[in-house]
XYZ file of C-alpha atoms in Angstrom:
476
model
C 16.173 -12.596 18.030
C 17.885 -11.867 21.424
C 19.186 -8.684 21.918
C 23.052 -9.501 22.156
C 22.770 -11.325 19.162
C 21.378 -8.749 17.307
C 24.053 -6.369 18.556
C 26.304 -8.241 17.538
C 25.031 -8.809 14.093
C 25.463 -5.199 13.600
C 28.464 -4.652 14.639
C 30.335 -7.097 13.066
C 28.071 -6.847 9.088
C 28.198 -3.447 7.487
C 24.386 -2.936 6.399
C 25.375 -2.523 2.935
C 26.543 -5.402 2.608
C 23.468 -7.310 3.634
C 21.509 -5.340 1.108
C 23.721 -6.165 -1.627
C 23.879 -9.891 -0.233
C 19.900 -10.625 -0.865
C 17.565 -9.844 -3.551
C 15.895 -6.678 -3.935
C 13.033 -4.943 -1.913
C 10.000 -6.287 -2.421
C 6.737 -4.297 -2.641
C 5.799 -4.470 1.138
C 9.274 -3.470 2.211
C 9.266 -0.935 -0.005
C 6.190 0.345 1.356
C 7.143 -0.145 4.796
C 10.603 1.921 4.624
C 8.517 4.933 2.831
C 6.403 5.037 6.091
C 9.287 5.255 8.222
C 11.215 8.117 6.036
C 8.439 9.951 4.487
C 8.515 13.781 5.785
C 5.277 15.672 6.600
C 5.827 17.778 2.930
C 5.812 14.349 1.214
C 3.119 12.593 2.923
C 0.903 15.487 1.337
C 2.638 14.901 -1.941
C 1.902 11.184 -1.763
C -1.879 11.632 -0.793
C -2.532 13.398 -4.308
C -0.867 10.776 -5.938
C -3.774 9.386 -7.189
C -3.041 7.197 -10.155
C -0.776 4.475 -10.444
C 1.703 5.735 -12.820
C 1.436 9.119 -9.966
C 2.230 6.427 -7.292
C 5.064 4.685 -9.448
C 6.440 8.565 -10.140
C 5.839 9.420 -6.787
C 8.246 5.957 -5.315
C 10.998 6.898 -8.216
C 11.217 10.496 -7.023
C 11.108 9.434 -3.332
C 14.354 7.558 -3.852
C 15.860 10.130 -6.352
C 15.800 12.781 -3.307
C 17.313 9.853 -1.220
C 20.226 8.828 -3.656
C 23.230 10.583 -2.238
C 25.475 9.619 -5.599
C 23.854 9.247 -8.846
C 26.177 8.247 -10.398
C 26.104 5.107 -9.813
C 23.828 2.342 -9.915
C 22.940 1.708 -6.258
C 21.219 3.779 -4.034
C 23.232 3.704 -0.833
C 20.745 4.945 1.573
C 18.105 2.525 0.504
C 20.876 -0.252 0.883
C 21.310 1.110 4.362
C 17.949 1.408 5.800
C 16.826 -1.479 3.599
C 19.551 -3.609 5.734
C 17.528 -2.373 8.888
C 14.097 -2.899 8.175
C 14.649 -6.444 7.656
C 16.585 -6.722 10.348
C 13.656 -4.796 12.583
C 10.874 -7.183 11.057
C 13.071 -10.186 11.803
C 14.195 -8.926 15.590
C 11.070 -7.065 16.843
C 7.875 -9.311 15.332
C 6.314 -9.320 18.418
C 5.532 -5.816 17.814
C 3.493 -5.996 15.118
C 6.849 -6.525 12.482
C 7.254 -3.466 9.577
C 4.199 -1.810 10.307
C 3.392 -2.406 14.021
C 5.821 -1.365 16.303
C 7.471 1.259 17.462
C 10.750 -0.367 18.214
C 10.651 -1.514 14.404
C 9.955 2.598 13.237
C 12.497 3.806 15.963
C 15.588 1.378 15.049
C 15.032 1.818 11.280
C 15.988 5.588 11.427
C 18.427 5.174 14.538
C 19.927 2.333 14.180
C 20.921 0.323 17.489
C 21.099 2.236 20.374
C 23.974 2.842 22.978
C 21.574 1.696 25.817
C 19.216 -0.813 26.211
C 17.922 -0.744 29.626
C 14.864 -2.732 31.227
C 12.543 -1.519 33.383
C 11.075 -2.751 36.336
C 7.411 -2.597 36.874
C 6.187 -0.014 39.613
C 2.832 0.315 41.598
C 2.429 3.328 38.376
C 3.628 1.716 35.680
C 4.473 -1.735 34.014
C 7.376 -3.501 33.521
C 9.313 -1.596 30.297
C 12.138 -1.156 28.181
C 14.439 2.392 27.833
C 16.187 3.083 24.704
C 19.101 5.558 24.691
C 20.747 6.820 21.861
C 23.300 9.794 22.155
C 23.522 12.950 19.611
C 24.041 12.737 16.350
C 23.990 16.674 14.900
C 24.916 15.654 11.221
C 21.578 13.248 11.202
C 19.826 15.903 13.147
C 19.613 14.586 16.266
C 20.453 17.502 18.502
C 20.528 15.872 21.959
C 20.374 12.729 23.963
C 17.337 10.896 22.941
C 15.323 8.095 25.231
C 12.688 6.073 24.171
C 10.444 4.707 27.149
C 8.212 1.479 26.292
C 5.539 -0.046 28.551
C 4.327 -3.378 27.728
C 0.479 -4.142 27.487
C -1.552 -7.100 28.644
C -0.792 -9.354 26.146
C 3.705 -8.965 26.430
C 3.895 -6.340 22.781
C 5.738 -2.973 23.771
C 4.390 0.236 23.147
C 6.107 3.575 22.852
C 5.162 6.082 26.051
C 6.882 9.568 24.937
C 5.842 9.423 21.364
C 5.274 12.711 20.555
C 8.964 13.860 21.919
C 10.468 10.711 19.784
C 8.599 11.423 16.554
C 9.311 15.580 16.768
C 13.284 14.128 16.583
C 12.607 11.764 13.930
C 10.873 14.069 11.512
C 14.497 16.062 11.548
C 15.870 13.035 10.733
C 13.843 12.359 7.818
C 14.472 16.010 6.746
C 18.433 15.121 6.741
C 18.117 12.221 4.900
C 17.253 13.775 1.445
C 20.187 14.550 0.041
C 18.967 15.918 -3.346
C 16.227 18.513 -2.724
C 16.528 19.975 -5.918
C 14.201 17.094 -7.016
C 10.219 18.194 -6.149
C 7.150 16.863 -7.256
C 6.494 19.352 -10.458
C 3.752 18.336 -12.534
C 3.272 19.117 -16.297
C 0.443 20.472 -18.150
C -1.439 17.445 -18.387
C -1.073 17.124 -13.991
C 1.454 13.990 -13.995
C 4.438 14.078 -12.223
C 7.956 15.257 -13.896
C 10.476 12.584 -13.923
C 14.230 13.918 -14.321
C 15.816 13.045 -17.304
C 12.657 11.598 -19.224
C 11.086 13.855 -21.615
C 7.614 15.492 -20.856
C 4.717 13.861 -21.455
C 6.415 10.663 -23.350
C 8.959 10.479 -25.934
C 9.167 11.227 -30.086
C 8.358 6.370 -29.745
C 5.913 6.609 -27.540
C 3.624 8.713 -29.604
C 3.974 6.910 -32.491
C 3.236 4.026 -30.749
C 0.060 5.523 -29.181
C -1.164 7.227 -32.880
C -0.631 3.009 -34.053
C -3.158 1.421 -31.638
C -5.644 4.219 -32.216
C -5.464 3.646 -35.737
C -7.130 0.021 -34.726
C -4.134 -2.499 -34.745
C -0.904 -2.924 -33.136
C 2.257 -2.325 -34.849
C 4.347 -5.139 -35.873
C 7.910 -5.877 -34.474
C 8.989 -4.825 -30.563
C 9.457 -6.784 -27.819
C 6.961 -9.493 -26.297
C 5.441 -8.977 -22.970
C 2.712 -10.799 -20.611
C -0.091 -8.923 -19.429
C -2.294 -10.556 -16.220
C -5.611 -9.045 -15.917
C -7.919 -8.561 -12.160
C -11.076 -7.946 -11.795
C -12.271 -5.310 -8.851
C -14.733 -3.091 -7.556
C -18.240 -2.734 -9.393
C -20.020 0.695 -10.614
C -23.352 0.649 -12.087
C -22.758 -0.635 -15.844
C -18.782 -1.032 -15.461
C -16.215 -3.662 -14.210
C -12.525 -1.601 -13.051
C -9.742 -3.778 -14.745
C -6.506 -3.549 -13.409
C -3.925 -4.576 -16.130
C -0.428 -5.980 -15.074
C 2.298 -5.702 -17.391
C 5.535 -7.808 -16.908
C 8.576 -7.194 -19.709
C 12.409 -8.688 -20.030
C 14.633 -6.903 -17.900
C 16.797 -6.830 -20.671
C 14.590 -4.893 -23.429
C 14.497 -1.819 -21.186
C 17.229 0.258 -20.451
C 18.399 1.940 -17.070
C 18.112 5.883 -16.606
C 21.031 7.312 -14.997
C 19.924 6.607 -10.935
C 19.631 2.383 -11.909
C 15.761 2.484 -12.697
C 13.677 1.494 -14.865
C 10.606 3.724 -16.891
C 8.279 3.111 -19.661
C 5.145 3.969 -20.755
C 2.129 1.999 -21.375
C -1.036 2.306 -23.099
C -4.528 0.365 -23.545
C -6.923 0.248 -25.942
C -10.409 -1.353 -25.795
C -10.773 -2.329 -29.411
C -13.806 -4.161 -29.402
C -16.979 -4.322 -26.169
C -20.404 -6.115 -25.887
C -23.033 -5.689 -23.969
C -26.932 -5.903 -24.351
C -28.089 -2.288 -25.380
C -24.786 -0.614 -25.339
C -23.612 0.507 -28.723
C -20.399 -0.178 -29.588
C -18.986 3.793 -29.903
C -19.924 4.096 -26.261
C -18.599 0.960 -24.973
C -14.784 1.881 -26.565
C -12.931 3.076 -23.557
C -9.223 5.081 -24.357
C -6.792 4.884 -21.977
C -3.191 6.708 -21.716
C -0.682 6.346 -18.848
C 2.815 6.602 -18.052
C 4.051 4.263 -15.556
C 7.206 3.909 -13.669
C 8.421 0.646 -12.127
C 9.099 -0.011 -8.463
C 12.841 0.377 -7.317
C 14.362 -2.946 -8.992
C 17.839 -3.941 -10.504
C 17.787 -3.847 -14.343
C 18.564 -7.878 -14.118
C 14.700 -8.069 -12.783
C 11.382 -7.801 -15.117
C 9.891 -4.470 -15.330
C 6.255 -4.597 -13.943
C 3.808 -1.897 -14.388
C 0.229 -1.734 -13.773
C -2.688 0.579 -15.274
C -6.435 0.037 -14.458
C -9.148 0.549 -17.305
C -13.285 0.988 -16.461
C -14.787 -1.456 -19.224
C -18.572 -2.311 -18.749
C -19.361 -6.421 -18.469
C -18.487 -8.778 -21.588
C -15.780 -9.702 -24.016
C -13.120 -7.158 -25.172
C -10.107 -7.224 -27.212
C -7.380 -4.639 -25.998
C -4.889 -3.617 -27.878
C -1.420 -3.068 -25.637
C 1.487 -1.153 -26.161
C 4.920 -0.372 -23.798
C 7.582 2.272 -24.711
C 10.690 2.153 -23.006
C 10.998 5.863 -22.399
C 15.216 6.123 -22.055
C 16.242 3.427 -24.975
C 12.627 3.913 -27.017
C 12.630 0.148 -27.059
C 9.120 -0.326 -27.761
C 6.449 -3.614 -27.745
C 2.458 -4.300 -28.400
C 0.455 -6.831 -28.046
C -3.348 -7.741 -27.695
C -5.456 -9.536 -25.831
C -9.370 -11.183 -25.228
C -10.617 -10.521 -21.703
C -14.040 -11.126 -19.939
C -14.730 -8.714 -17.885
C -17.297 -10.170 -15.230
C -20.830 -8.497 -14.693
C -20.834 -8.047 -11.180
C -22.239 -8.771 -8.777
C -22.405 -12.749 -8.854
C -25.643 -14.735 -8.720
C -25.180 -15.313 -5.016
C -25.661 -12.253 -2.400
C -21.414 -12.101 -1.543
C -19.177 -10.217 0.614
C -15.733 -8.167 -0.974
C -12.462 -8.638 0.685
C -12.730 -6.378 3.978
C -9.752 -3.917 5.039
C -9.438 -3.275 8.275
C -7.419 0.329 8.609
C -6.450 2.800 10.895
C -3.772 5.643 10.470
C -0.629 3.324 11.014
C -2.371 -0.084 9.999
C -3.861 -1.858 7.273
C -5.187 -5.650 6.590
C -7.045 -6.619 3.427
C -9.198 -9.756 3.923
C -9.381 -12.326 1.129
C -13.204 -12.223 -0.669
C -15.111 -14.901 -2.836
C -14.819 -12.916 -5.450
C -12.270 -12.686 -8.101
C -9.263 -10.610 -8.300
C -9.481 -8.089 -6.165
C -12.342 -6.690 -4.882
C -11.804 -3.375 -4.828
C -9.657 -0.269 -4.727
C -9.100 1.962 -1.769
C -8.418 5.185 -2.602
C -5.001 5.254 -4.435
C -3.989 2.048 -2.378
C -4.435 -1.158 -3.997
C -4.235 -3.500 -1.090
C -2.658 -6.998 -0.622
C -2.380 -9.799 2.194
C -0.883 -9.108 5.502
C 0.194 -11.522 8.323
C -0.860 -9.211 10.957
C -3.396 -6.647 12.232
C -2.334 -4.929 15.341
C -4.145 -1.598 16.724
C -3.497 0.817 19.164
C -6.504 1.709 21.315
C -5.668 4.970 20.588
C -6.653 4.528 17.478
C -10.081 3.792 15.611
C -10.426 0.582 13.634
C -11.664 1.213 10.724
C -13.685 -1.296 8.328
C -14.488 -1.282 4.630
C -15.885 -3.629 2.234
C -18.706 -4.167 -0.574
C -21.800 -6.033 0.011
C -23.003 -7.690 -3.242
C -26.798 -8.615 -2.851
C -26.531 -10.508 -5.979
C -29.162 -10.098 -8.942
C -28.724 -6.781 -10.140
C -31.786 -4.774 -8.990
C -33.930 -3.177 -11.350
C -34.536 0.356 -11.486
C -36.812 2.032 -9.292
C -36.725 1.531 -5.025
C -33.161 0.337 -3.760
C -33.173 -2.598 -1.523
C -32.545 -1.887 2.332
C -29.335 -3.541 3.424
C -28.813 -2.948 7.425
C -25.145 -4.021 8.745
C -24.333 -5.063 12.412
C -21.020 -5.154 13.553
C -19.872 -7.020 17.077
C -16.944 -6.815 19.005
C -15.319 -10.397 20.400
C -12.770 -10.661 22.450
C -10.657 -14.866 22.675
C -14.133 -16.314 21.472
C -16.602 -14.040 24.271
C -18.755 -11.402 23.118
C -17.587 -7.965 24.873
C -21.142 -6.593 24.302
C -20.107 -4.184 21.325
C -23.334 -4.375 18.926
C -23.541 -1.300 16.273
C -26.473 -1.548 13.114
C -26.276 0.833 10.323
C -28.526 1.476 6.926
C -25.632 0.691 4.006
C -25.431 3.450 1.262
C -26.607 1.103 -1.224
C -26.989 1.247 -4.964
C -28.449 -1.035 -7.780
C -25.559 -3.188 -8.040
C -23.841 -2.568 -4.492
C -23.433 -1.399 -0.886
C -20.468 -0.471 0.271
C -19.790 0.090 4.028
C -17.359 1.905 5.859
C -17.289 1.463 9.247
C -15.496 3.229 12.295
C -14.682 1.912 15.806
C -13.396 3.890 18.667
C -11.108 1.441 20.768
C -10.557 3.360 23.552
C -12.729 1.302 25.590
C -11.467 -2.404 25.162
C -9.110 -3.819 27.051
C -5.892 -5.264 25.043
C -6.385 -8.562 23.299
C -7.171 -10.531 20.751
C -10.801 -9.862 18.680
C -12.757 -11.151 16.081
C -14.649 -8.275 14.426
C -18.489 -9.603 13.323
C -19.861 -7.991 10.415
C -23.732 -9.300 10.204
C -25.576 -7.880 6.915
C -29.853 -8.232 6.909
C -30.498 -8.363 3.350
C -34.146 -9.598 2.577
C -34.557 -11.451 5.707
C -31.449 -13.712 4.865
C -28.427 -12.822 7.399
C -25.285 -13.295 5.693
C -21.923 -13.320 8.274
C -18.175 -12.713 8.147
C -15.420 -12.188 10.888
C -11.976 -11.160 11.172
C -9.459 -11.278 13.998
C -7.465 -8.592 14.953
C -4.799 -7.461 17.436
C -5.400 -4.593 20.230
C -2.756 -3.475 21.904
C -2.067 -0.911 24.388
């Protein structure tokens, strides 16, 4: 979008309104605009959320703090820098959109600024770009602030004086919670404290709970679909995540315009050859809270249970925990015995500190969890050469091994840069286990030039070579 244009859009449509205009954030925005406004303090809070009903918490108290007027049911500040980071995705793509660039971080939390000023190239320095923006004490910014970007090889803008820019921007962040009475207590049992929702579920929810551990669901309650995926393997277990979608209309908003329930599983029933039944039952309790949504909108929660391979009837319950609107249902799954028949890759992340790209597998569902991040799809991978690019996936050599010596599973990883090989050749020995080896490699890119790559991941399992490759951005 050219830059008058976008000045211009600004100016003349009060962000609000453009957030009120479209449909709610969706997951990736979400995720996005907690990157840009997270403090220090909550970044630590958010790394021991470890769960997903601790992530889910974690989001609804992250807006709570956020939500200058409770009182009613929008959350102005999200509205506001909602309204931006579409606007920054839309306006400044080439640098990587949400996640990418700095120009998209900067103008999120500063909005336009009063200068925009380019910059010629010197026998120093390349061409550039200067941002200005003047004080803004009430928002914490105590002087004049410039932003100086240099742009790379391949035309994508990179911030010079970061450290100075993000010292001013974590004051920011500071200023924009306006309720700070709100933490991130946990009760006895470690989860997080939601205002306004009892402790540890409500007078419903245990009667609910004390139902499906009795064997059977009770009767009456809303309906409710539940879509199972299947995802990263342990020796004698398959991980199950369980979505739940509800009405919007069977659950009730809490007094900030959200929307919280708990929601339970059950494994009823398991088979497997030489595991007895007692064993193979698998309880499961936790409360969930749904991602920032109008009430108008389904209520989607998700909960993950470890079952080991075969068929299994689970019995399902949600408790809306401000109405005590409550339903159950059951279901048959098959949970698959990984590995397959065929020696298979996972998906494959690539990751550094700012950036992250999952990589479609062959396998179903997903193929694995990442420490408390489930990942999904991206349209881009852009690194910093700064940085190290980081790469993790499974290796599944197919027939589960039996017990006794572990097979040897070597991995080679090359570096290619536009379709020529830049040299880069690494081998490594995979941790490997009887059903799995799982790799996480790390990449210093300090020493490539900017430009496009294809990262080659070669494993050498029993003299077969098996080969993926994914591209990626590097930028200055």
């Amino acid at each position: 979008m050219p830059l008058l244009l976008l000045v211009a859009l600004l100016l003349t449509v009060p962000a609000t309104a453009m957030a009120q205009g479209g449909d709610r954030p969706t997951v990736t925005e979400l995720g996005w605009l907690e990157s840009f406004l997270m403090t220090g303090e909550e970044r630590r809070a958010s790394i021991e959320a470890v769960t997903h009903g601790d992530r889910e918490a974690f989001r609804r108290l992250f807006w709570m703090r956020r939500d200058p007027d409770p009182s009613t049911p929008r959350n102005e500040t999200l509205d506001l820098y909602l309204a931006r980071v579409r606007l920054a995705d839309s306006s400044f793509s080439e640098d990587g959109g949400y996640g990418g660039g700095d120009r998209a971080r900067i103008f999120v939390l500063l909005g336009m600024p009063v200068q925009v000023l380019p910059q010629p190239a010197t026998e120093e320095t390349p061409e550039g770009l200067l941002w200005v923006f003047p004080p803004e004490p009430e928002n914490g910014l105590a002087g004049t602030l410039e932003a100086r970007y240099l742009r790379d090889e391949v035309g994508q803008l990179w911030l010079e004086n970061r450290t100075e820019v993000d010292e001013s921007l974590e004051e920011m962040r500071r200023r924009l919670i306006a309720r700070p009475e709100i933490g991130f207590e946990r009760n006895e049992a470690g989860q997080l404290l939601i205002p306004n929702l009892p402790a540890g579920g409500s007078a419903r929810a245990r009667q609910v709970l004390a139902k499906l551990d009795g064997g059977a669901p009770p009767a009456g309650g809303f309906s409710f679909r539940v879509t199972p995926a299947y995802f990263r393997v342990a020796d004698r277990a398959t991980y199950v995540a369980l979505l739940f979608e509800t009405p919007g209309e069977v659950l009730a908003p809490g007094t900030d315009g959200q929307l919280a329930a708990s929601v339970f599983a059950k494994t009823a029933s398991a088979e497997e050859e030489g595991l007895d039944s007692a064993d193979a039952v698998t309880y499961r309790l936790e409360t969930a809270h749904t991602s920032i949504q109008s009430a108008e909108g389904p209520g989607r929660f998700e909960t993950s249970l470890i079952l080991p391979p075969g068929r299994h009837r689970l019995l399902l319950g949600v408790v809306d925990e401000q109405s005590e609107a409550y339903g159950t249902t059951q279901i048959e799954i098959e949970a698959p015995a990984f590995p397959e028949a065929e020696p298979a890759f996972s998906s494959v992340v690539l990751y550094s500190d700012t950036t992250m790209q999952e990589y479609s597998g062959i396998l179903p569902g997903r193929a694995f969890q990442f420490g408390r991040t489930h990942f999904e799809p991206r349209s881009t991978a852009v690194f910093r050469r700064d940085e190290t690019l980081g790469a993790f996936y499974f290796f599944y050599p197919g027939a589960r091994e039996d017990d006794g010596e572990l097979p040897e599973i070597v991995a080679e990883y090359t570096l290619s840069r536009e379709g020529r090989d830049t040299g880069f050749v690494r081998p490594e020995a995979l941790p490997t286990s009887t059903r799995q080896a799982a790799a996480n490699a790390e990449i210093a890119l300090t020493d490539f030039a900017p430009g496009r790559y294809e990262l080659g991941i070669r494993v050498l399992y029993r003299d077969e070579v098996y080969e993926t490759r994914k591209p990626f951005t590097l930028v200055r």
